[in-house]
Structures are given as C-alpha cells and as structure tokens.
Amino acid sequence: MEYIRTPKVENVRFLYRYPTVSNSSSTGTLYLTATHLIFVDPGLKRETWILHSLIASVEKLPITTIGSQLLMRCKHFLCITFVIPKEKEAHDIYQSLIQLSQPSRIEQLYCFHYTASNEFFTIENGWNKISIEQEFQRMGCPNNNWKLSTLNKNYELCKTYPRCLFLPNSADDYIIRGSAKFRSKSRLPVLSYLYTNKASICRCAQPLSGFNARCIEDEKLLDHIRRTNPKSPLLYVVDTRPRINAMVNKAQGKGYENEVYYENIKFHFFGIENIHVMRGSLQKLIDACELRTPSMNSFLTGVEGSGWLRHVKSILETSVFIANAVHNGISIVIHCSDGWDRTAQTCSIASIILDPFYRTIDGFQTLIEKDWLAFGHKFNDRCGHINGDNREMAPVFTQFLDVIWQIMQQNPCAFEFNERFLISINDFVYNVQFGTFLCNCERERNELRLSKRTFSVWAYLDAHRMEYINPLYQQMDSMLTVSVAPQFIKFWRGLYNRFETGVHPRDFLEDILRAKYHHIDQLRKHITFLEKYLEQHQKPKENGQTKFRPLGSIDLDEIDRPLKVVEQCMQRLEMQHEQNLKDQLSNKNCNELEMEKCSVVDDDDETNENNRIFSNQSPIPRPNSLKLENNNNNQDVLINDEHEPKDCLSLPMDQVIQDCSIISLNWQSFQNLKNCTCSTPLEPYSTRLHCFACGHIFCIRCIDKRCNIPCHEPISLSKPVCRNCFIRLTKSNSIDA
C-alpha cells in the first residue's frame, strides 16, 4: 500500500479503441488497490478489473485539453487509455502503476495474497493431482530399456531438471555424469516421451563441443538411447535452431554434435528463431492489431511484416517432422541452446500429435506439468513476473498455445477442451493468480513451498471444467494429421483481438454448442429419472396390465418436439399423485392398530409399501435438502443430510412435483443477449453460464453457487445455479448460509 499515492480518482474517461456511435468513451471512477486497477462506470454499470501483474507497460502521453492520458498495455493483449483531468493525479497513478506492476520480490506477487474465497476448492487441491513418475508409468516406464534414475533426487546432477529422470537402462552412472558435464547447464539427454512402438523423444541442451571438443560419455549415452529402440538402426538429432545460430555458438565453446564422433546418428536443423526475434515479432503483431483506423492492406501488411505466423509455422513444421519420425519408429533427441524454450515447444507439440491422452483436459495439464514445469521452462524470466532483465522476456509459452490452436482448427473434434481453455491458461501464466506457473524450475518451487502457500491452477480449471468442454469432441486413438501448408496457418483473433468488441461475431458457435450439450444432457437425466420413478410407483391392475403406458413405449417420431417427452412424464406424475391422494383418503378411517400393522408388513407387499412411503406421518427428507457449512475459505460447501435417502426414487410424489416445478425445461438463448440480470455487460469471451435450474444466463458473479439438481438420474452433482435458485433448492434463507 505504500506505493499507492492516490487510491481514487473521479471523472476519469475511458477511451475505446474502436469508437462507435453508441460508445466513443465512458466516464467513471478509477480505483487503485494493492492488487487491482479498477474502473467503474456507474452509467453503463460496467466494471473493468486489471491485475497489476498483467500490466506490461504504462505510457504517459502528452497533456491535452481534456486532461492527461495514460496508455496502458497488458500482457493478455488488452490496450486501454485513461484520461485523468488533473495532472498531479495522473502523475501519481502513473508512478504507482510502474511500481505495482514491477514487484522486486517474489512474495509481492498476487498468488501469495489470493484467497479463493468465492471458489469451490481448497489450497491442497490440484498440487498432487499430477505425478511425473505415474505419467511415465502410463507410457510403460520403467522397463527393460529405460530405468528411473535417482542421481538427481537432490538436484545434484542438474538444478533445472526434475528429481524423476528416465535414462537408458544400459547407461551407468559414470556415463550419465560425464554427459551432464558436457551439456549446457548440465541438461543431459533424458526421456521425455515413449511411443507405443518403442521409439522415444529425448530432450537436452546443446553440447559444449566448440570446434573440436568431444565427450566419450556423451557419445555413449546417445548410442544407448539409440539401442533402446531395436526397430531402427538410426537416431535423429534435431537442432531446432537455424544452422547459422548453431555455428555462432560453436565460436562460444558450445554448438552442436560433430557427426564424426557420433555414429549411426543423423542431424537435422530447423529454423526456429531465438527469444529476441520472437519478442520483437510479437510486438510488431500487437502494433498491427492496435492500428487506430486499420484498412485491409495495412492490417495484412502489418501481420505479414511481424513474421509471427511464419514463426508459428516453423514450430509446427518441426513438431510434425518429429511426430512423423517417431510414428515411423525412429527415436529422436531434441535440443536448442539450453533446452527450455524451443525444445519444450517441439517436444510437447509432437507428443500431442502422437498421443490422444494429451488432447484431453487432464492429459494437457499433465503435458504442461511434465514438459514445461518439471523440465524447467523459465516462467519467471520469460513472463516478467518480477522486475528483472527485459531481454529475457519472450512469448514462448503463448507461441506454444498458438500452435495448439492451429492444430485444433484442423482437427476440431480431436480435443476435449476448447479455445477458451487455452486462453484461460495463457491468462493464468501471466497474471500469477496461482502459484503453478511461478519460478524457473521445480527446485525453486519446492524451496518456496508454493504448494503450501498458494493455490493450484489445476484446481481452478477442474472446478470450472464444464466451461472448457468441447461439445464436438470424439475420442480417437490415432495420430493426428496436421498440414503445415501456409493456407492452414491462421491469425488467432480470439487471443490477440479478444478485447475488441467490434471484430467478433454476435454469438459464438462454440458457446451455443456447449450450452446445447449441457441442456440435452440435463434433459436426458431428467427423462431417465421420470421414467424410473413412474415405473417404480405405477400400481398394477388386477389383470396384470399397468395403469399407464410405460414411457419407454412412446414413439419419438410421433412427438412434435422433444420437450413433450418430459411434459407427458409430468402429466403422468400428476395423475399418479391424484390417485395416491384418493388412496390415502380411503384409508384415512383405519384405526391406529391397523396402521401399526401396515408399518411392519413385509416389503414384498407393494400396496402397503406405497402407503408407508406416502404417509404424512413419516416424511422422507428430499435428497437435495442440504446443509451448508462454512469452511476455512468461507465457501459454501454442500454436506448431505445423514438421514438423506440414497435412492431419490423413493421420494414422495408431491415432493417430486414440487422439485420439478423449480427446474426449467427451456434454457435462455444467447441471441441478442447483451447484459446480465445485474446489468453487467456480457462482453465477447466473457464467461456466460446457464443456471441449471431456471435456465437463465448469468455473468460469473451472479452464478457463483453450486448445488445438486433434483429429479435427475443420475443426480446432477454440484452444478452452477443462480442465487435465487440456490435458495429455493437448498431451502436456505440466505445465499451466505
């Protein structure tokens, strides 16, 4: 708080990048807190929250007649301009943002202050979800060819590698240590991925070969890697750098392997540029996106001049080559300079092309944990989490996500997750809301005890999994077919122009399909419950025929609309309920002794069983009657009543009818939807969720509750509901109970 000189400024103008007739600017109040910059426009009921850690740069523009302008660019591609009336207030805000956006100590980052007070997970969730050793066991390691080495259990062999390293079974400790000394940063060749045909992908850093240096141990280790794959006599060594860059490194005592010393090895160079070129390329792409009055020619020229799509194509081309070689039974060793940027990109992308597990939500999280976090991508330096050398910053991970998006465009049914999932991960990498993407290697994260002091991003993504489901996903076990033709490389508008409201479609097809997917799934569960409930509670006639025709006999072709199935179920429930009321009235004059006898009759007597179930003397609590208990994070945690029946099909019929009246069969459409019920504007790519009870669409703030949805089979557990439905479903008098 010592950096905040002016916490509140009124009459601040927010200038839109693409002004229209209805919104050229808005006026409101600017707030500065310890973690966020907040702009509130009371007229439009619009709030803009920006984490200080997301601010990339703040520029103070020349004073104009309307005030001092502050141009702020963010790491997640938001560019905004504030006009502050008074020069002193503008200067104070400028100085405060410079200091708050560039913390000098890692403990000042937002993840150490984030409490997840409105979420449904704890600080323990997510950290132990992924085990690198278990992931290698899924691949079949250890086996006769690969062993788990303990040489790095205390990070003595390589400080930036994980404790868990898999190496050739035939390589002894002397060879392993010798190879580590010959590789840059001691990053020796280790296993990254093992394919089903025994071909492998190994990763390392460049050798310290210079012009004529050699290392017998390193040569033997690569030969041992080659021998782990008996199906191929060759081993490919892929250097992801341009050849000229590798030759320059030779003059510095590094370089690449000498083919004279390494037998049965074939070398391949690819033209992926270094971090400095990529950083400049992204800046040129952002400049093209921020043109004030872009024309077709100027925008396309700017995108082409940035070279960004050319770099994306180069990474994809290298990864496809690696995947094809491994699929054909040839093992590969990959390196760049130090093995934590281009090597991480190509290893992980090739694995996604080869392995369908990595195309699932859990698999993609495992891939990032293995190839990026465990093997030491420098997130602190590349993302600029703390104040340091700006020359170390580079959009390496963003580029990786861009390539994944390119593959998703060619294979829209192959991935379990959607575009929003990739964008969310990119945001979490830079905003440091969670401790997952903090530090440069596994050792540093363990030293800071991040799993005890911060929340895990995997817990958040799992809690919001339904927002990231791809409704077109079809599980397949084959390798992906990916084209690297220039016509298939696209500009990712959803990421780089995400905040430009004028360049997006009115309704996103992905949002519509996802909503329909969940809606149909809920209707199926509702129909299944009603079918089973009717079947269980129908009374047989004396001649053995049922009173009502079973729902399963309904011919769907005769129904003019799908919701009529549910409507017919409701009509039958009401008819059954009326019949039960008549039965209860006819038995009302029974004496107390007869009632006691009825209560102990054997369960095989169906008539007496129904009398017991529907008796008003001993009502059975509804399965959705929940206790709310505040945990340490002040979250609403749902606790089942100890007397709650496990079988919801045994509920009284009047209770079922009451519960069904709460659930809406029709869900609100996204068409022409501009604002939430709280008047919050629903911007493109903002989170818009349906309430699983009433079916209306709400913003993320208004649908921050979870509870079970009754009258579904199987019961829908912990679904998002609005606050009004939360009160009705849980029988609570307050949403904060």
PDB file of C-alpha atoms in Angstrom, residues 311-401:
ATOM      1  CA  HIS A 311       7.419 -18.426 -36.761  1.00  0.00           C
ATOM      2  CA  VAL A 312       4.291 -20.364 -35.759  1.00  0.00           C
ATOM      3  CA  LYS A 313       4.555 -22.354 -38.981  1.00  0.00           C
ATOM      4  CA  SER A 314       8.223 -23.095 -38.303  1.00  0.00           C
ATOM      5  CA  ILE A 315       7.451 -24.530 -34.844  1.00  0.00           C
ATOM      6  CA  LEU A 316       4.568 -26.582 -36.216  1.00  0.00           C
ATOM      7  CA  GLU A 317       6.694 -27.876 -39.086  1.00  0.00           C
ATOM      8  CA  THR A 318       9.433 -29.033 -36.707  1.00  0.00           C
ATOM      9  CA  SER A 319       6.921 -30.737 -34.413  1.00  0.00           C
ATOM     10  CA  VAL A 320       5.217 -32.547 -37.300  1.00  0.00           C
ATOM     11  CA  PHE A 321       8.601 -33.813 -38.509  1.00  0.00           C
ATOM     12  CA  ILE A 322       9.366 -35.177 -35.030  1.00  0.00           C
ATOM     13  CA  ALA A 323       5.946 -36.814 -34.704  1.00  0.00           C
ATOM     14  CA  ASN A 324       6.183 -38.467 -38.123  1.00  0.00           C
ATOM     15  CA  ALA A 325       9.675 -39.789 -37.414  1.00  0.00           C
ATOM     16  CA  VAL A 326       8.616 -41.288 -34.075  1.00  0.00           C
ATOM     17  CA  HIS A 327       5.486 -42.749 -35.649  1.00  0.00           C
ATOM     18  CA  ASN A 328       7.729 -44.409 -38.243  1.00  0.00           C
ATOM     19  CA  GLY A 329       9.816 -45.992 -35.483  1.00  0.00           C
ATOM     20  CA  ILE A 330      12.818 -43.631 -35.270  1.00  0.00           C
ATOM     21  CA  SER A 331      13.900 -42.242 -31.893  1.00  0.00           C
ATOM     22  CA  ILE A 332      14.771 -38.552 -31.656  1.00  0.00           C
ATOM     23  CA  VAL A 333      16.938 -36.353 -29.428  1.00  0.00           C
ATOM     24  CA  ILE A 334      15.896 -32.676 -29.456  1.00  0.00           C
ATOM     25  CA  HIS A 335      17.780 -29.623 -28.266  1.00  0.00           C
ATOM     26  CA  CYS A 336      18.103 -25.906 -28.911  1.00  0.00           C
ATOM     27  CA  SER A 337      20.520 -23.780 -26.891  1.00  0.00           C
ATOM     28  CA  ASP A 338      19.701 -24.517 -23.258  1.00  0.00           C
ATOM     29  CA  GLY A 339      16.755 -26.835 -23.878  1.00  0.00           C
ATOM     30  CA  TRP A 340      13.975 -24.958 -22.083  1.00  0.00           C
ATOM     31  CA  ASP A 341      12.298 -22.886 -24.836  1.00  0.00           C
ATOM     32  CA  ARG A 342      12.180 -24.305 -28.364  1.00  0.00           C
ATOM     33  CA  THR A 343      12.849 -27.794 -27.034  1.00  0.00           C
ATOM     34  CA  ALA A 344       9.823 -27.591 -24.718  1.00  0.00           C
ATOM     35  CA  GLN A 345       7.660 -26.326 -27.576  1.00  0.00           C
ATOM     36  CA  THR A 346       8.524 -29.055 -30.062  1.00  0.00           C
ATOM     37  CA  CYS A 347       8.584 -31.936 -27.544  1.00  0.00           C
ATOM     38  CA  SER A 348       5.131 -31.137 -26.191  1.00  0.00           C
ATOM     39  CA  ILE A 349       3.515 -30.385 -29.564  1.00  0.00           C
ATOM     40  CA  ALA A 350       4.869 -33.599 -31.096  1.00  0.00           C
ATOM     41  CA  SER A 351       3.535 -35.533 -28.093  1.00  0.00           C
ATOM     42  CA  ILE A 352       0.070 -34.031 -28.600  1.00  0.00           C
ATOM     43  CA  ILE A 353       0.086 -35.052 -32.253  1.00  0.00           C
ATOM     44  CA  LEU A 354       1.070 -38.606 -31.304  1.00  0.00           C
ATOM     45  CA  ASP A 355      -0.837 -39.287 -28.080  1.00  0.00           C
ATOM     46  CA  PRO A 356      -4.631 -38.768 -27.746  1.00  0.00           C
ATOM     47  CA  PHE A 357      -4.312 -38.635 -23.946  1.00  0.00           C
ATOM     48  CA  TYR A 358      -2.630 -35.235 -24.179  1.00  0.00           C
ATOM     49  CA  ARG A 359      -5.648 -33.930 -26.109  1.00  0.00           C
ATOM     50  CA  THR A 360      -7.867 -34.334 -23.051  1.00  0.00           C
ATOM     51  CA  ILE A 361      -8.143 -31.760 -20.272  1.00  0.00           C
ATOM     52  CA  ASP A 362      -6.311 -33.925 -17.744  1.00  0.00           C
ATOM     53  CA  GLY A 363      -3.746 -35.009 -20.320  1.00  0.00           C
ATOM     54  CA  PHE A 364      -2.980 -31.449 -21.400  1.00  0.00           C
ATOM     55  CA  GLN A 365      -2.432 -30.459 -17.780  1.00  0.00           C
ATOM     56  CA  THR A 366      -0.092 -33.426 -17.383  1.00  0.00           C
ATOM     57  CA  LEU A 367       1.822 -32.435 -20.510  1.00  0.00           C
ATOM     58  CA  ILE A 368       2.377 -28.882 -19.254  1.00  0.00           C
ATOM     59  CA  GLU A 369       3.397 -30.174 -15.843  1.00  0.00           C
ATOM     60  CA  LYS A 370       5.932 -32.559 -17.409  1.00  0.00           C
ATOM     61  CA  ASP A 371       7.457 -30.758 -20.391  1.00  0.00           C
ATOM     62  CA  TRP A 372       7.216 -27.170 -19.133  1.00  0.00           C
ATOM     63  CA  LEU A 373       7.146 -27.074 -15.344  1.00  0.00           C
ATOM     64  CA  ALA A 374       9.178 -30.133 -14.352  1.00  0.00           C
ATOM     65  CA  PHE A 375      11.828 -29.745 -17.068  1.00  0.00           C
ATOM     66  CA  GLY A 376      12.433 -26.121 -16.234  1.00  0.00           C
ATOM     67  CA  HIS A 377      10.907 -23.577 -18.580  1.00  0.00           C
ATOM     68  CA  LYS A 378      11.887 -20.170 -17.163  1.00  0.00           C
ATOM     69  CA  PHE A 379       8.413 -18.785 -16.470  1.00  0.00           C
ATOM     70  CA  ASN A 380       9.685 -16.041 -14.173  1.00  0.00           C
ATOM     71  CA  ASP A 381      12.125 -14.682 -16.743  1.00  0.00           C
ATOM     72  CA  ARG A 382      10.054 -15.243 -19.889  1.00  0.00           C
ATOM     73  CA  CYS A 383       6.844 -13.761 -18.433  1.00  0.00           C
ATOM     74  CA  GLY A 384       8.441 -10.959 -16.419  1.00  0.00           C
ATOM     75  CA  HIS A 385       6.801 -11.899 -13.128  1.00  0.00           C
ATOM     76  CA  ILE A 386       9.254  -9.791 -11.134  1.00  0.00           C
ATOM     77  CA  ASN A 387      11.409  -6.832 -12.065  1.00  0.00           C
ATOM     78  CA  GLY A 388      14.433  -8.091 -13.979  1.00  0.00           C
ATOM     79  CA  ASP A 389      16.162  -8.146 -17.340  1.00  0.00           C
ATOM     80  CA  ASN A 390      13.584  -7.358 -20.033  1.00  0.00           C
ATOM     81  CA  ARG A 391      15.813  -9.022 -22.616  1.00  0.00           C
ATOM     82  CA  GLU A 392      14.930 -12.378 -21.038  1.00  0.00           C
ATOM     83  CA  MET A 393      11.214 -11.891 -21.676  1.00  0.00           C
ATOM     84  CA  ALA A 394       9.714 -13.789 -24.610  1.00  0.00           C
ATOM     85  CA  PRO A 395       6.270 -15.161 -25.589  1.00  0.00           C
ATOM     86  CA  VAL A 396       7.478 -18.772 -25.748  1.00  0.00           C
ATOM     87  CA  PHE A 397       4.506 -20.306 -23.939  1.00  0.00           C
ATOM     88  CA  THR A 398       1.979 -18.110 -25.773  1.00  0.00           C
ATOM     89  CA  GLN A 399       3.515 -19.299 -29.025  1.00  0.00           C
ATOM     90  CA  PHE A 400       3.091 -22.903 -27.897  1.00  0.00           C
ATOM     91  CA  LEU A 401      -0.619 -22.295 -27.222  1.00  0.00           C
TER      92      LEU A 401
END
